[in-house]
Every structure is written in structure tokens, then in C-alpha cells.
Amino acid sequence: MAQTVKRKGIRDEGIISAIEKVPRHYFLDSAFAEQAYQDKALQIDEGQTISQPYTVAYQTMLLKINQGDKVLEIGTGSGYQACILIELGAEVYSIERIKSLSDKAGSLLKKMGYAPSLFVGDGTLGLPEHAPFDKIIVTAAAPEVPKNLVDQLKPGGILVVPVGDRDTQTMVQVVKESETKHHTHFYETFRFVPLIGKKGWKS
Ligand code: SAM
């Protein structure tokens, strides 16, 4: 799986070794065990998905993680992306709107020895009480770049978010240069489950 991601253009050795290290089948129902190391998104509970490994690697690459970065993830899902970020040395805060998913990810990650700070709630609002963050990653499809998340970045911080309609989204990277200036970059297209909340889709 790591080799497939590498062949598709992800050259960052840290990301490749994190993907090699974190066993993806732990995050899936045994019915999906055989497909766990294929480069595709798979079903988890509650009609949600664990992202395709290439997508995880791509978003992680755009975040440009440095050791010790304080990272907010919106959409904990299975917890897999959080583990990849922790392997890269990030201090991870992750918020999920569906409590059962957060609880399941929390107990798995604890068994695996990972300790992100997990929250249940509407991630479209960010986590103002823990802001500012070095990096913010949104792992569900947003209708537009959530401005309040840009506000929760430190100067020099990066937000990575898929933005578009409910069928396809463009991966967007916002680099916040200062409190008043940011640059927006547009990358490949992807397909995510919707980001549902006050500043996302209604349902
Ligand atoms: N990062 C996850 C992983 O590694 O398994 C995959 C995330 S899945 C593609 C998207 C997740 O975003 C779903 O679990 C969904 O419930 C969650 N989500 C959608 N809207 C949300 C919101 N407003 N706040 C927090 N989580 C949200």
C-alpha cells in the first residue's frame, strides 16, 4: 500500500514510513480485512468512511507537518489519519460529530498506544478553546473554506480542506501568512463524505 502511494507521487519518506507502520486493518471491520491494504476508501460504522490511503498521504503532505506541531483534525472517523499525524510527531486534537465513532476510535487508539485529544461536537466551529493551531485538516467535504478555521490558525499555519459540492471537491491549502494575509492554493479533486454542521452542509 505504501508503495502504491509512493508510485502515485507521494515522495515524503516520513509519510511513507508512517503508512507502513500503522496497521490499517485494525481500523476496519473484519469483513473488510482483505481490502485493508488496497488503495481505496472503505466503509466504517454510521455510513462513514476511512479515507483512501493516497488521500490520507496527500492531505498530510499538504499540511507539511513539523515535529511538535499542534494539529486539529476535523472528522476523527476511524482514527487512522490521527495516527499518521502522531507518527509524524504532531500533537493531535481531533473532533468528530458522531459520538459512537469517536468512542470506538478512542478505545482502539488507546490500545495501540496513541494518545490524541478527542472531542465530540461540530468541527465546523473548530476548537476555539484550544486554538491557535499550527495546522488544521478537514477530512470531510466542505461547501466553502471555513473562515473561522483560518482564524484558529497561528500565523504561518496551514489549513487543508476539500471544498466543492457533494459529489466532487478540490483539495484546498490555505497558508496563513499573518493575521491579515493568507494565500489559497488549489490541488487535485477528491470525493469525501459531507462535512455536516453550522458552517458546513445542513445534513
Ligand atoms: N479521518 C478519518 C479517518 O482517518 O478514518 C476519516 C474521516 S471520514 C472521511 C469523515 C468524518 O467526518 C466522518 O466520520 C464524519 O462523521 C465526520 N464529520 C462530518 N461532519 C463533521 C463535523 N461537522 N464535525 C466533526 N466531524 C464531522
CSV table of C-alpha atoms and ligand atoms in Angstrom, one decimal:
chain,number,residue,atom,x,y,z
A,1,MET,CA,0.0,0.0,0.0
A,2,ALA,CA,2.8,2.4,0.9
A,3,GLN,CA,4.5,1.6,-2.4
A,4,THR,CA,1.3,2.4,-4.3
A,5,VAL,CA,1.0,5.8,-2.6
A,6,LYS,CA,4.7,6.4,-3.5
A,7,ARG,CA,4.1,5.4,-7.1
A,8,LYS,CA,1.2,7.9,-7.2
A,9,GLY,CA,3.7,10.7,-6.3
A,10,ILE,CA,4.0,11.0,-2.6
A,11,ARG,CA,7.8,11.2,-2.0
A,12,ASP,CA,7.9,12.3,1.7
A,13,GLU,CA,9.7,9.4,3.4
A,14,GLY,CA,8.2,10.3,6.8
A,15,ILE,CA,4.7,9.9,5.4
A,16,ILE,CA,5.6,6.6,3.6
A,17,SER,CA,7.1,5.1,6.8
A,18,ALA,CA,4.1,6.2,8.9
A,19,ILE,CA,1.8,4.4,6.4
A,20,GLU,CA,4.0,1.4,6.6
A,21,LYS,CA,3.9,1.4,10.3
A,22,VAL,CA,0.2,1.9,11.1
A,23,PRO,CA,-1.8,-1.3,10.5
A,24,ARG,CA,-4.9,-0.2,8.6
A,25,HIS,CA,-6.8,-3.4,9.1
A,26,TYR,CA,-7.1,-2.5,12.9
A,27,PHE,CA,-9.5,0.3,11.9
A,28,LEU,CA,-11.8,-1.9,9.8
A,29,ASP,CA,-14.5,-4.5,10.4
A,30,SER,CA,-13.1,-8.0,9.7
A,31,ALA,CA,-15.3,-8.2,6.6
A,32,PHE,CA,-13.0,-5.6,5.0
A,33,ALA,CA,-9.7,-7.2,6.2
A,34,GLU,CA,-8.8,-8.4,2.8
A,35,GLN,CA,-9.2,-5.0,1.3
A,36,ALA,CA,-7.5,-3.1,4.1
A,37,TYR,CA,-4.2,-2.7,2.2
A,38,GLN,CA,-5.8,-1.7,-1.1
A,39,ASP,CA,-5.6,2.0,-2.0
A,40,LYS,CA,-9.3,2.7,-1.6
A,41,ALA,CA,-11.8,4.3,0.8
A,42,LEU,CA,-13.7,1.7,2.9
A,43,GLN,CA,-16.9,1.7,5.0
A,44,ILE,CA,-16.7,2.2,8.7
A,45,ASP,CA,-19.7,2.5,11.0
A,46,GLU,CA,-22.5,5.0,10.7
A,47,GLY,CA,-22.3,5.2,6.9
A,48,GLN,CA,-18.9,7.0,7.1
A,49,THR,CA,-15.6,6.0,5.5
A,50,ILE,CA,-11.9,5.6,6.3
A,51,SER,CA,-10.2,7.7,3.6
A,52,GLN,CA,-8.2,6.2,0.7
A,53,PRO,CA,-4.5,5.9,1.8
A,54,TYR,CA,-3.5,8.1,-1.1
A,55,THR,CA,-5.9,10.8,0.1
A,56,VAL,CA,-4.5,10.5,3.7
A,57,ALA,CA,-1.0,10.8,2.3
A,58,TYR,CA,-1.9,13.7,0.0
A,59,GLN,CA,-3.6,15.8,2.7
A,60,THR,CA,-0.8,15.0,5.1
A,61,MET,CA,1.8,16.1,2.5
A,62,LEU,CA,0.0,19.5,2.1
A,63,LEU,CA,0.0,20.0,5.8
A,64,LYS,CA,3.8,20.0,5.9
A,65,ILE,CA,3.9,18.6,9.4
A,66,ASN,CA,6.9,19.5,11.7
A,67,GLN,CA,7.8,17.7,14.9
A,68,GLY,CA,5.7,19.1,17.7
A,69,ASP,CA,3.1,20.8,15.5
A,70,LYS,CA,-0.3,21.3,17.3
A,71,VAL,CA,-2.8,19.9,14.7
A,72,LEU,CA,-6.6,20.0,14.7
A,73,GLU,CA,-8.3,17.2,12.7
A,74,ILE,CA,-12.0,17.7,11.8
A,75,GLY,CA,-13.6,14.2,11.3
A,76,THR,CA,-11.9,11.7,13.5
A,77,GLY,CA,-13.8,8.8,11.8
A,78,SER,CA,-11.8,5.6,12.4
A,79,GLY,CA,-8.8,7.4,14.0
A,80,TYR,CA,-6.4,6.3,11.2
A,81,GLN,CA,-5.4,9.8,10.0
A,82,ALA,CA,-4.8,10.9,13.6
A,83,CYS,CA,-2.3,8.0,14.0
A,84,ILE,CA,-0.4,9.0,10.8
A,85,LEU,CA,-0.2,12.6,12.1
A,86,ILE,CA,1.1,11.4,15.5
A,87,GLU,CA,3.7,9.2,13.8
A,88,LEU,CA,5.0,12.3,12.2
A,89,GLY,CA,5.4,14.0,15.6
A,90,ALA,CA,2.2,16.0,15.7
A,91,GLU,CA,0.2,16.8,18.9
A,92,VAL,CA,-3.2,15.9,17.7
A,93,TYR,CA,-6.6,17.3,18.6
A,94,SER,CA,-9.4,15.5,16.7
A,95,ILE,CA,-13.1,16.3,16.7
A,96,GLU,CA,-15.9,14.0,15.4
A,97,ARG,CA,-19.7,14.8,15.3
A,98,ILE,CA,-20.8,11.1,15.8
A,99,LYS,CA,-20.1,10.0,19.4
A,100,SER,CA,-20.0,6.3,18.7
A,101,LEU,CA,-17.2,6.8,16.1
A,102,SER,CA,-15.2,8.9,18.5
A,103,ASP,CA,-15.6,6.4,21.3
A,104,LYS,CA,-14.6,3.5,19.1
A,105,ALA,CA,-11.6,5.4,17.7
A,106,GLY,CA,-10.6,6.4,21.3
A,107,SER,CA,-10.6,2.9,22.6
A,108,LEU,CA,-8.6,1.5,19.6
A,109,LEU,CA,-6.1,4.3,19.7
A,110,LYS,CA,-5.5,3.8,23.4
A,111,LYS,CA,-4.9,0.0,22.9
A,112,MET,CA,-2.4,0.9,20.1
A,113,GLY,CA,-0.6,3.4,22.4
A,114,TYR,CA,-1.7,6.6,20.6
A,115,ALA,CA,-3.0,9.5,22.7
A,116,PRO,CA,-4.7,12.2,20.7
A,117,SER,CA,-7.1,14.6,22.4
A,118,LEU,CA,-10.5,13.5,21.1
A,119,PHE,CA,-13.7,15.7,21.2
A,120,VAL,CA,-17.3,15.1,20.1
A,121,GLY,CA,-19.1,18.0,18.5
A,122,ASP,CA,-19.5,20.2,15.4
A,123,GLY,CA,-16.0,20.6,14.0
A,124,THR,CA,-17.1,23.2,11.5
A,125,LEU,CA,-16.8,25.6,14.5
A,126,GLY,CA,-13.2,24.4,15.2
A,127,LEU,CA,-12.0,24.2,18.7
A,128,PRO,CA,-11.7,27.8,19.8
A,129,GLU,CA,-10.9,26.9,23.4
A,130,HIS,CA,-7.7,25.1,22.2
A,131,ALA,CA,-6.7,27.4,19.4
A,132,PRO,CA,-4.5,28.6,17.9
A,133,PHE,CA,-3.2,25.5,15.9
A,134,ASP,CA,-0.2,25.1,13.6
A,135,LYS,CA,-2.2,23.0,11.2
A,136,ILE,CA,-5.8,22.1,10.6
A,137,ILE,CA,-7.0,19.2,8.4
A,138,VAL,CA,-10.6,18.7,7.5
A,139,THR,CA,-11.4,15.1,6.4
A,140,ALA,CA,-14.9,15.7,5.1
A,141,ALA,CA,-16.2,17.8,2.2
A,142,ALA,CA,-16.9,21.5,2.9
A,143,PRO,CA,-19.1,23.7,0.8
A,144,GLU,CA,-16.6,26.6,1.1
A,145,VAL,CA,-13.3,27.3,3.0
A,146,PRO,CA,-14.4,27.7,6.6
A,147,LYS,CA,-13.1,31.2,7.5
A,148,ASN,CA,-13.4,30.6,11.2
A,149,LEU,CA,-10.9,27.7,10.9
A,150,VAL,CA,-8.4,30.1,9.2
A,151,ASP,CA,-8.9,32.4,12.2
A,152,GLN,CA,-7.9,29.5,14.5
A,153,LEU,CA,-4.5,29.1,12.8
A,154,LYS,CA,-1.3,30.6,14.1
A,155,PRO,CA,0.4,33.0,11.7
A,156,GLY,CA,2.4,30.7,9.4
A,157,GLY,CA,-0.2,27.9,9.9
A,158,ILE,CA,-1.8,25.8,7.2
A,159,LEU,CA,-5.4,24.6,6.6
A,160,VAL,CA,-6.1,21.7,4.3
A,161,VAL,CA,-9.7,21.2,3.3
A,162,PRO,CA,-11.6,19.5,0.4
A,163,VAL,CA,-14.0,22.1,-1.0
A,164,GLY,CA,-16.8,21.7,-3.5
A,165,ASP,CA,-20.2,20.2,-4.0
A,166,ARG,CA,-21.4,16.9,-2.5
A,167,ASP,CA,-20.0,14.9,-5.4
A,168,THR,CA,-16.5,16.2,-6.0
A,169,GLN,CA,-14.2,18.5,-4.2
A,170,THR,CA,-10.9,20.3,-4.9
A,171,MET,CA,-8.2,19.9,-2.3
A,172,VAL,CA,-7.5,23.4,-0.9
A,173,GLN,CA,-4.5,24.5,1.1
A,174,VAL,CA,-4.7,27.9,2.9
A,175,VAL,CA,-1.4,29.2,4.1
A,176,LYS,CA,-1.9,32.0,6.7
A,177,GLU,CA,1.0,34.3,6.4
A,178,SER,CA,-0.2,36.8,9.1
A,179,GLU,CA,-3.4,37.7,10.9
A,180,THR,CA,-4.4,39.8,7.8
A,181,LYS,CA,-2.9,37.9,4.9
A,182,HIS,CA,-3.3,34.3,3.6
A,183,HIS,CA,-2.7,32.5,0.3
A,184,THR,CA,-5.0,29.8,-1.1
A,185,HIS,CA,-3.7,27.0,-3.4
A,186,PHE,CA,-5.9,24.5,-5.3
A,187,TYR,CA,-4.9,20.9,-6.0
A,188,GLU,CA,-6.4,17.6,-7.2
A,189,THR,CA,-10.0,16.6,-7.0
A,190,PHE,CA,-11.3,14.0,-4.5
A,191,ARG,CA,-14.6,12.7,-3.2
A,192,PHE,CA,-15.4,12.9,0.6
A,193,VAL,CA,-18.4,12.3,2.8
A,194,PRO,CA,-20.0,15.7,3.7
A,195,LEU,CA,-18.9,18.0,6.5
A,196,ILE,CA,-22.2,18.5,8.3
A,197,GLY,CA,-22.7,21.3,10.7
A,198,LYS,CA,-23.3,25.0,11.3
A,199,LYS,CA,-20.6,26.1,8.8
A,200,GLY,CA,-20.9,23.0,6.6
A,201,TRP,CA,-23.8,21.2,4.9
A,202,LYS,CA,-27.1,21.1,6.7
A,203,SER,CA,-27.4,17.3,6.6
B,1,SAM,N1,-10.1,11.0,9.2
B,1,SAM,C1,-11.0,9.8,9.2
B,1,SAM,C2,-10.2,8.5,9.3
B,1,SAM,O1,-8.9,8.6,9.4
B,1,SAM,O2,-10.8,7.5,9.4
B,1,SAM,C3,-11.9,9.7,8.0
B,1,SAM,C4,-13.0,10.7,8.1
B,1,SAM,S1,-14.4,10.4,7.2
B,1,SAM,C5,-13.9,10.5,5.6
B,1,SAM,C6,-15.2,12.0,7.6
B,1,SAM,C7,-15.7,12.1,9.0
B,1,SAM,O3,-16.1,13.4,9.3
B,1,SAM,C8,-16.9,11.2,9.4
B,1,SAM,O4,-16.6,10.4,10.5
B,1,SAM,C9,-18.0,12.2,9.7
B,1,SAM,O5,-18.8,11.8,10.7
B,1,SAM,C10,-17.1,13.4,10.2
B,1,SAM,N2,-17.8,14.7,10.2
B,1,SAM,C11,-18.7,15.2,9.3
B,1,SAM,N3,-19.1,16.4,9.7
B,1,SAM,C12,-18.4,16.7,10.8
B,1,SAM,C13,-18.4,17.9,11.7
B,1,SAM,N4,-19.1,19.0,11.5
B,1,SAM,N5,-17.6,17.8,12.8
B,1,SAM,C14,-16.8,16.7,13.1
B,1,SAM,N6,-16.8,15.6,12.3
B,1,SAM,C15,-17.6,15.6,11.2
